[in-house]
Short mmCIF file of C-alpha atoms in Angstrom, two decimals:
data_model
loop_
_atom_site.label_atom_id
_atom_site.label_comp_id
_atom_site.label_asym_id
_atom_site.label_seq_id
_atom_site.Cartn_x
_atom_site.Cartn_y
_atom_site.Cartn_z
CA UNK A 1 80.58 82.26 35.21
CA UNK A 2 81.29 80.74 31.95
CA UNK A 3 84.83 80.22 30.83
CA UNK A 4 86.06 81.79 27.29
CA UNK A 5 88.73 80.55 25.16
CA UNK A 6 89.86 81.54 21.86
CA UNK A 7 90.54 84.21 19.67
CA UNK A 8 87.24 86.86 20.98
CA UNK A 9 85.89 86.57 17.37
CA UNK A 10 81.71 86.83 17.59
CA UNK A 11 80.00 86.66 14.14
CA UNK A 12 78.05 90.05 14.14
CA UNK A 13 75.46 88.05 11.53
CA UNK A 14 74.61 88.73 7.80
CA UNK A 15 72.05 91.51 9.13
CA UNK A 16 75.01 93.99 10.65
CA UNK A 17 76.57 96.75 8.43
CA UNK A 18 79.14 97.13 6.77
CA UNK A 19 82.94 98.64 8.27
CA UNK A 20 84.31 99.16 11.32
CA UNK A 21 82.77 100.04 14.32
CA UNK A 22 82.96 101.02 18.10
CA UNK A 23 81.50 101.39 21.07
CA UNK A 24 83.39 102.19 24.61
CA UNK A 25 82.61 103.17 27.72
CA UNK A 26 84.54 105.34 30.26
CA UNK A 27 84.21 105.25 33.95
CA UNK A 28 86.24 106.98 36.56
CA UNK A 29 86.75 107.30 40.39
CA UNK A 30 88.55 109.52 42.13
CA UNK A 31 90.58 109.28 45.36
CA UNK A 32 90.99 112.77 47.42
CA UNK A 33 92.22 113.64 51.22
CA UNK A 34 92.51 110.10 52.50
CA UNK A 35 88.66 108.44 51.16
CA UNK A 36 87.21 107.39 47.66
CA UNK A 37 85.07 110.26 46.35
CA UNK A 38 81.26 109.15 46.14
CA UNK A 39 80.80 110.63 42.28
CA UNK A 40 81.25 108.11 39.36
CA UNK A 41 81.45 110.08 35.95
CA UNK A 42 81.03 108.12 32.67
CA UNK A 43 80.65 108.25 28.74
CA UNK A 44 79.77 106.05 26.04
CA UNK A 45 80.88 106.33 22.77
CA UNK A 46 79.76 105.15 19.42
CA UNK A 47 82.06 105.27 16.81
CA UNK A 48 84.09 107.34 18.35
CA UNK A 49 80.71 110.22 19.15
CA UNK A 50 79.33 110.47 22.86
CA UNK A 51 75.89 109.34 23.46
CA UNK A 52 75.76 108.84 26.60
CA UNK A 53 76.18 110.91 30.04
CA UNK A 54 76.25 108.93 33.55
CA UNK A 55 76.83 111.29 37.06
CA UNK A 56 76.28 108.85 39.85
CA UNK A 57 74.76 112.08 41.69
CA UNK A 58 72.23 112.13 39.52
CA UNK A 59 71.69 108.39 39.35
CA UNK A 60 70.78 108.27 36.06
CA UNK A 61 72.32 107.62 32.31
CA UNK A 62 70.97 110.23 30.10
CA UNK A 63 70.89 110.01 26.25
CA UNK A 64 73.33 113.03 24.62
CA UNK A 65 72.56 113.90 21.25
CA UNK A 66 70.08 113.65 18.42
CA UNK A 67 70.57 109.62 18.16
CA UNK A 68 70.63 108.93 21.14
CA UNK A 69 67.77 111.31 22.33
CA UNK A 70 65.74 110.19 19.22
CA UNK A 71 66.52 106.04 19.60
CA UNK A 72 67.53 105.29 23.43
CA UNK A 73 64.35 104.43 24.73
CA UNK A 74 63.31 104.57 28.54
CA UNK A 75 63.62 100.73 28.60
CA UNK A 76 67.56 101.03 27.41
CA UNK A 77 68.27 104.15 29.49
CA UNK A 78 67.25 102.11 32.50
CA UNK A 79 70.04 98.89 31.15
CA UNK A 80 72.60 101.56 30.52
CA UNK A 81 71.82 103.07 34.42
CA UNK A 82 72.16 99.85 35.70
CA UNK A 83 75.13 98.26 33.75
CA UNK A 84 77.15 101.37 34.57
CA UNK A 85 75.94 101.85 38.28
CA UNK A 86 77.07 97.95 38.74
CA UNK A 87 80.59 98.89 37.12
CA UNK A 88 81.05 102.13 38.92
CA UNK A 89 80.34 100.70 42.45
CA UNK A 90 82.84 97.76 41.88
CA UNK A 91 85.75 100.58 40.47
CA UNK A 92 85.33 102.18 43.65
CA UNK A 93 85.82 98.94 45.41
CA UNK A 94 89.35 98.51 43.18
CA UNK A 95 90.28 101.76 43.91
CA UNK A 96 89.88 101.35 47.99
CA UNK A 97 91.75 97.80 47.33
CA UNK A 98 94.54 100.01 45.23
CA UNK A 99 95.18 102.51 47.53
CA UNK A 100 97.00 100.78 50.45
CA UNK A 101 99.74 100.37 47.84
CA UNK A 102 100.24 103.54 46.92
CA UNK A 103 101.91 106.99 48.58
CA UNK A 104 98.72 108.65 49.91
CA UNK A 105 100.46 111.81 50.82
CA UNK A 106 100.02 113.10 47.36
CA UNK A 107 96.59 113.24 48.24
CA UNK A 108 94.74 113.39 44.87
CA UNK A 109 94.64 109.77 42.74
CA UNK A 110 91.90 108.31 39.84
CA UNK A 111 90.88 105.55 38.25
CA UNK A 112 89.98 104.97 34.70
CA UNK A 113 87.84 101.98 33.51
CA UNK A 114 87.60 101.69 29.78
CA UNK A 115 85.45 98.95 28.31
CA UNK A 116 84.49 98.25 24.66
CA UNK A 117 83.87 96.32 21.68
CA UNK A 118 84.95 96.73 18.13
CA UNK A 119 83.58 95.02 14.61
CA UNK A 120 86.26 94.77 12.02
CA UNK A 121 85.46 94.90 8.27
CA UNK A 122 84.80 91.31 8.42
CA UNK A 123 82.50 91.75 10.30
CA UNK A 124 83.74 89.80 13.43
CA UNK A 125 83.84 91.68 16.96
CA UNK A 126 86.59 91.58 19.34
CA UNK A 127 85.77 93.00 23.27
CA UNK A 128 88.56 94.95 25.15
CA UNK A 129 89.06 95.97 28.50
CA UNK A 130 92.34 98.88 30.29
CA UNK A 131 92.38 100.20 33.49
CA UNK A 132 94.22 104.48 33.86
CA UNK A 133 95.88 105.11 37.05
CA UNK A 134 95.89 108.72 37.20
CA UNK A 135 95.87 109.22 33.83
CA UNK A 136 98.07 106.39 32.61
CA UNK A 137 97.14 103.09 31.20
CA UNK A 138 98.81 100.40 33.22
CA UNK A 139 96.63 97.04 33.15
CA UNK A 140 95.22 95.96 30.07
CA UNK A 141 93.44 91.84 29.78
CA UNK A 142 94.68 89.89 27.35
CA UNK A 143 91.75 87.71 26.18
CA UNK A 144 94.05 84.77 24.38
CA UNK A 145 95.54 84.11 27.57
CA UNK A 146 92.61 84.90 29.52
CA UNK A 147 95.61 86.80 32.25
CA UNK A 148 95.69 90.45 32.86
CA UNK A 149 98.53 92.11 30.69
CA UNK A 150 101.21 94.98 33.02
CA UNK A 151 102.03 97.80 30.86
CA UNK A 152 104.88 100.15 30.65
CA UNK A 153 103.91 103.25 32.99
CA UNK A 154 105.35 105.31 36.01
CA UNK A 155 102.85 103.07 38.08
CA UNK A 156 104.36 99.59 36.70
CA UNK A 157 104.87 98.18 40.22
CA UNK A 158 101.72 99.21 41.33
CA UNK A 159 100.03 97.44 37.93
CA UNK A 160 102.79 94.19 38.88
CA UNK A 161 101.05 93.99 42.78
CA UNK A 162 97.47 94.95 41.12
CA UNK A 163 97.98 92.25 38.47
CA UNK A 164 98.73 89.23 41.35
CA UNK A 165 95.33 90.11 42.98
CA UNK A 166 93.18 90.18 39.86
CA UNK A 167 95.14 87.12 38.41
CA UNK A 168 94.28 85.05 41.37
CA UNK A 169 90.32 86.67 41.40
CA UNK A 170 89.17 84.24 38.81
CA UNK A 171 85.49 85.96 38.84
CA UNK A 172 87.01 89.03 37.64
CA UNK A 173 88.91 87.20 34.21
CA UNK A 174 85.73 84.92 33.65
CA UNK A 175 83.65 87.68 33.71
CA UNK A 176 85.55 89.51 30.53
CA UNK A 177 83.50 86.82 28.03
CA UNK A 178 79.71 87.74 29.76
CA UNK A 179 80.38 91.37 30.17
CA UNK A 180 82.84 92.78 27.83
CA UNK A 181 82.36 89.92 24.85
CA UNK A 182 78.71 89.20 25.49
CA UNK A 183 77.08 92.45 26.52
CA UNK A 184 79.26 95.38 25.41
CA UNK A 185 79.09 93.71 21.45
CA UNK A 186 75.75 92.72 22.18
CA UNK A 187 75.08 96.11 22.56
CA UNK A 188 77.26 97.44 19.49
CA UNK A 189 75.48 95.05 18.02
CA UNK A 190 71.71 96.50 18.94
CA UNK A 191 72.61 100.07 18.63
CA UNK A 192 74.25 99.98 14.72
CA UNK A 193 71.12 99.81 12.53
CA UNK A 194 69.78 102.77 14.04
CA UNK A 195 73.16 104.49 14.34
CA UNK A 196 74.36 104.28 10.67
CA UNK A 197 70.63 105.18 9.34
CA UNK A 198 71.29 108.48 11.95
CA UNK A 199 74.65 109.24 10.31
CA UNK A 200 73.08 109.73 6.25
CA UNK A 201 70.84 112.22 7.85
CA UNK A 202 72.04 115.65 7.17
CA UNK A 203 71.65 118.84 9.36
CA UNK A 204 72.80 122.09 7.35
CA UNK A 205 74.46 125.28 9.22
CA UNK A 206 72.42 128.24 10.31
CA UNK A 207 74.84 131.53 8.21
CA UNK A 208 75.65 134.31 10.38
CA UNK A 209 77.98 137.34 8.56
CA UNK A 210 77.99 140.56 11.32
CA UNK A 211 80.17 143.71 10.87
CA UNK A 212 81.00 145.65 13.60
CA UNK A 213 83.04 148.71 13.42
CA UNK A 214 86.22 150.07 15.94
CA UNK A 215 88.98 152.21 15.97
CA UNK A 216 91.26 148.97 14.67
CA UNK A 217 88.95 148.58 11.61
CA UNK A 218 86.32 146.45 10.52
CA UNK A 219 85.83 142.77 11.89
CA UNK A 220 84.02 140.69 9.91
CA UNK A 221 82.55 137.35 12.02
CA UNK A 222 80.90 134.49 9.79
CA UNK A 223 79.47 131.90 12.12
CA UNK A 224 77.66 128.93 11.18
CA UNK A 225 76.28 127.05 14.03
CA UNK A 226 73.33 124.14 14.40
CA UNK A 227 74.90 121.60 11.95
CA UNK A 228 75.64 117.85 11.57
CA UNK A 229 78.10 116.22 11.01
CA UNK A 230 80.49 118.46 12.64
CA UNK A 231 83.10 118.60 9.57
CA UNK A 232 82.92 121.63 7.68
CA UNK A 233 84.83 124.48 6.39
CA UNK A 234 84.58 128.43 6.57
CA UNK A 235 86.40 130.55 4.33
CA UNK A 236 86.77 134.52 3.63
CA UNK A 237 86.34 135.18 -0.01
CA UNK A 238 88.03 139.01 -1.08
CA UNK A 239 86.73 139.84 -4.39
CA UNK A 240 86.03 135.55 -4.66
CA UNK A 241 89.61 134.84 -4.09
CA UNK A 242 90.23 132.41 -0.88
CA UNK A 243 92.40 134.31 1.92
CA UNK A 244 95.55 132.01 3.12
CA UNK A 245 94.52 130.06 6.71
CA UNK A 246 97.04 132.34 8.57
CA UNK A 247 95.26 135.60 7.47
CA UNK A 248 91.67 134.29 9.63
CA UNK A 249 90.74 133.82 12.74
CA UNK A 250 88.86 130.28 13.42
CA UNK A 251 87.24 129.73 16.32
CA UNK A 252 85.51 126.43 17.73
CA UNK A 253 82.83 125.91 20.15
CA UNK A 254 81.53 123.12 22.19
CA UNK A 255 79.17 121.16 20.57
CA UNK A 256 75.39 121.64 21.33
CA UNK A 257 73.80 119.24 24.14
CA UNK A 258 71.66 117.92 20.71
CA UNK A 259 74.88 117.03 19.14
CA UNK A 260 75.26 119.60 16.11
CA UNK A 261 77.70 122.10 16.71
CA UNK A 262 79.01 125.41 16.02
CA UNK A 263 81.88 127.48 13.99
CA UNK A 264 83.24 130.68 13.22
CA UNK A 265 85.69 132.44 11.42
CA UNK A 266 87.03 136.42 11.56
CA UNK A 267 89.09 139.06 9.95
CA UNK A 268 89.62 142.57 10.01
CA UNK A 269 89.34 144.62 7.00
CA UNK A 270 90.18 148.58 6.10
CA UNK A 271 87.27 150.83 6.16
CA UNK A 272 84.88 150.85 3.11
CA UNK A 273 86.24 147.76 1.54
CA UNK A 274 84.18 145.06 3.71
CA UNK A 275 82.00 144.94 1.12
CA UNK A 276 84.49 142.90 -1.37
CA UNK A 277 84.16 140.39 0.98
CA UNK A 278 82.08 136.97 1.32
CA UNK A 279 82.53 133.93 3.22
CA UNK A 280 82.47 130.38 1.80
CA UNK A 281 80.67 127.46 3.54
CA UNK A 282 81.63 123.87 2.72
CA UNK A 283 79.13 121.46 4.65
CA UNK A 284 78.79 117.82 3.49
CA UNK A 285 79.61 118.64 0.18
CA UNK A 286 77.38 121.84 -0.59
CA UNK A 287 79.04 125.19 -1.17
CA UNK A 288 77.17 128.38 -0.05
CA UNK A 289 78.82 131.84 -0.29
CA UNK A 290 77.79 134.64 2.08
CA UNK A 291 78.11 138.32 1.18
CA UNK A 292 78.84 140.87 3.71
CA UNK A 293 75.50 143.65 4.40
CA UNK A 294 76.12 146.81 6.11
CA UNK A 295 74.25 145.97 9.16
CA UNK A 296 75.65 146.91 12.34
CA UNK A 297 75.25 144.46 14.74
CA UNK A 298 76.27 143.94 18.16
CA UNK A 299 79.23 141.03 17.82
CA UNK A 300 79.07 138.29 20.38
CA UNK A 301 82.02 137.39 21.91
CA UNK A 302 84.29 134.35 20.36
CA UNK A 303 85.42 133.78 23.72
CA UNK A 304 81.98 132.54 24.56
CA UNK A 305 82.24 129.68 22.39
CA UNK A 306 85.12 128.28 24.73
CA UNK A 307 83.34 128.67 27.31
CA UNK A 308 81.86 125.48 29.29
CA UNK A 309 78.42 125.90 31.02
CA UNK A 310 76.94 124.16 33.51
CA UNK A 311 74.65 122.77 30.91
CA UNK A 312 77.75 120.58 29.59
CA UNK A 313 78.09 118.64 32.74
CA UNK A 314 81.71 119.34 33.46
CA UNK A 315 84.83 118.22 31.95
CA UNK A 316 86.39 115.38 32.99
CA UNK A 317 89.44 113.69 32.12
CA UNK A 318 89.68 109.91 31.63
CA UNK A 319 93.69 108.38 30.53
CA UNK A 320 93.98 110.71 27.54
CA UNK A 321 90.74 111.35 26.00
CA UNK A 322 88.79 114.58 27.78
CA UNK A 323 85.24 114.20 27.96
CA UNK A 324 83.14 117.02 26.50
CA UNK A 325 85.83 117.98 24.16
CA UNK A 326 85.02 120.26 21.00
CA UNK A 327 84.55 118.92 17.32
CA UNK A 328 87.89 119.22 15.59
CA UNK A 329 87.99 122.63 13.40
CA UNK A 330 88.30 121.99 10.21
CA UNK A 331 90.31 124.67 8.63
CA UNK A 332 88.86 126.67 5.52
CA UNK A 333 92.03 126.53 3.77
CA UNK A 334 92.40 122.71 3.92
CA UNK A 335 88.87 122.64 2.59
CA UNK A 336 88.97 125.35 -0.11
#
């Protein structure tokens, strides 16, 4: 495999845009009851959003979310399966290598591959490449010395015996330049121009005010659900006066397989004086205020929107980011 020297700086060319960007993947094994589990689970990210799902059971990468189910063709699906088949099937052959080192009484052990690229402002991209043991980041290459770096961790003498192996395994540093330098930033690369034309597009929230009645009082629900991007900002309005953020109850769900997501935001009122109320939604700059109607409704449970169906794939955790995780809420009174 070729050799690479320097600094990891790729011009990105006078055609890419403008800012920093990202792309990473995540891929991780686990290690149960004496054998390495068949099931590889992996993510990619682009700037930061998931667009991409990969369950070696189902052998296949699948597109996740309106970009990526709009511009990731059958053609790039079928790269992405590949690519992160390949990877999967040789972190499963680390992790059988790692586990003769370790205690194997404790029974339950994973590893974490995390891949990437990043362009700077100047529009120069720079690959990088860390390896989790259960959860922990504890080898990390470091591309100007072309040597794999042994981080501070509760598994440092694991990452000192790992890092012996791997530094005499030559194919495994030369191939940071073709795979992590030359293909992950390749694809960056590919994927921006459709990516940042994605991100001006504009989704607005489906309104929802219900009032349902109890012994307790009135609860009022506004729920706005079906938007993009996922920042927005829900307020109650008494008599068009903003309540404080400690006086409301915000709720966030999981974001929609299509990648727009859902919000909502409660309070109880006294008897007859619901209709003083309105809610205030802030969405990409647009204010919309909602009164309240007296229309009893049957209120669906908040507690649904935590909820994590089968149509979600799971939740796994890789180092410290969790997979599947729900849009930040972005609290009314921070917004109002």
């Amino acid at each position: 495999m070729a050799h690479f020297s320097g600094h990891l700086i790729t011009d990105v060319g006078a055609g890419a845009v403008l800012g920093a960007h990202s792309l990473r993947y995540d891929l991780k094994v686990v290690f149960q009851y004496g054998f390495v589990q068949s099931q590889i689970l992996g993510e990619g990210h682009l700037d930061e959003k998931p667009f991409l799902y990969y369950d070696s059971e189902k052998g296949r990468a699948e597109p996740w979310g309106p970009w990526a189910e709009a511009h990731l063709g059958t053609e790039t699906c079928d790269t992405e399966t590949k690519d992160l088949t390949e990877r999967g099937m040789e972190l499963k052959m680390t992790l059988a290598d790692i586990m003769p080192l370790t205690d194997q009484q404790k029974g339950l052990y994973s590893l974490q591959e995390t891949l990437g690229c990043k362009i700077q402002e100047d529009k120069s991209a720079r690959g990088f490449w860390h390896f989790f043991f259960d959860g922990e980041r504890f080898l990390s290459y470091h591309p100007e010395t072309q040597k794999w770096m042994v981080l501070r961790s509760t598994v440092q003498t694991l990452a000192v015996e790992i890092k012996k192996i791997w530094d005499a395994d030559r194919d495994k540093s030369n191939s940071y330049s073709p795979r992590v330098q030359g293909e992950t930033c390749g694809k960056l690369q590919k994927y921006l121009k459709s990516w940042m034309s994605f991100k001006e597009q504009i989704v607005p929230p489906a309104v929802n005010v219900t009032y349902t009645e109890s012994v307790e009082g009135i609860t009022l629900m506004c729920w706005a659900s079906g938007f993009y991007p996922s920042e927005i900002s829900l307020t109650w309005l008494p008599d068009g006066e903003p309540l404080s953020q400690d006086s409301q109850d915000y709720r966030c769900g999981l974001p929609y397989e299509n990648g727009t997501s859902e919000t909502c935001v409660s309070i109880r009122v006294p008897k007859g004086k619901e209709q003083r109320y309105s809610c205030h939604v802030e969405h990409d700059g647009k204010h919309t205020t909602y009164p309240v109607t007296i229309e009893h409704e049957q209120l669906q449970d908040p507690g649904q929107l935590e909820k994590v169906t089968a149509d979600n794939n799971g939740i796994m955790q890789l180092g410290s980011q969790s997979l599947l995780s729900a849009p930040e809420c972005v609290s009314s009174a921070r917004g109002a």
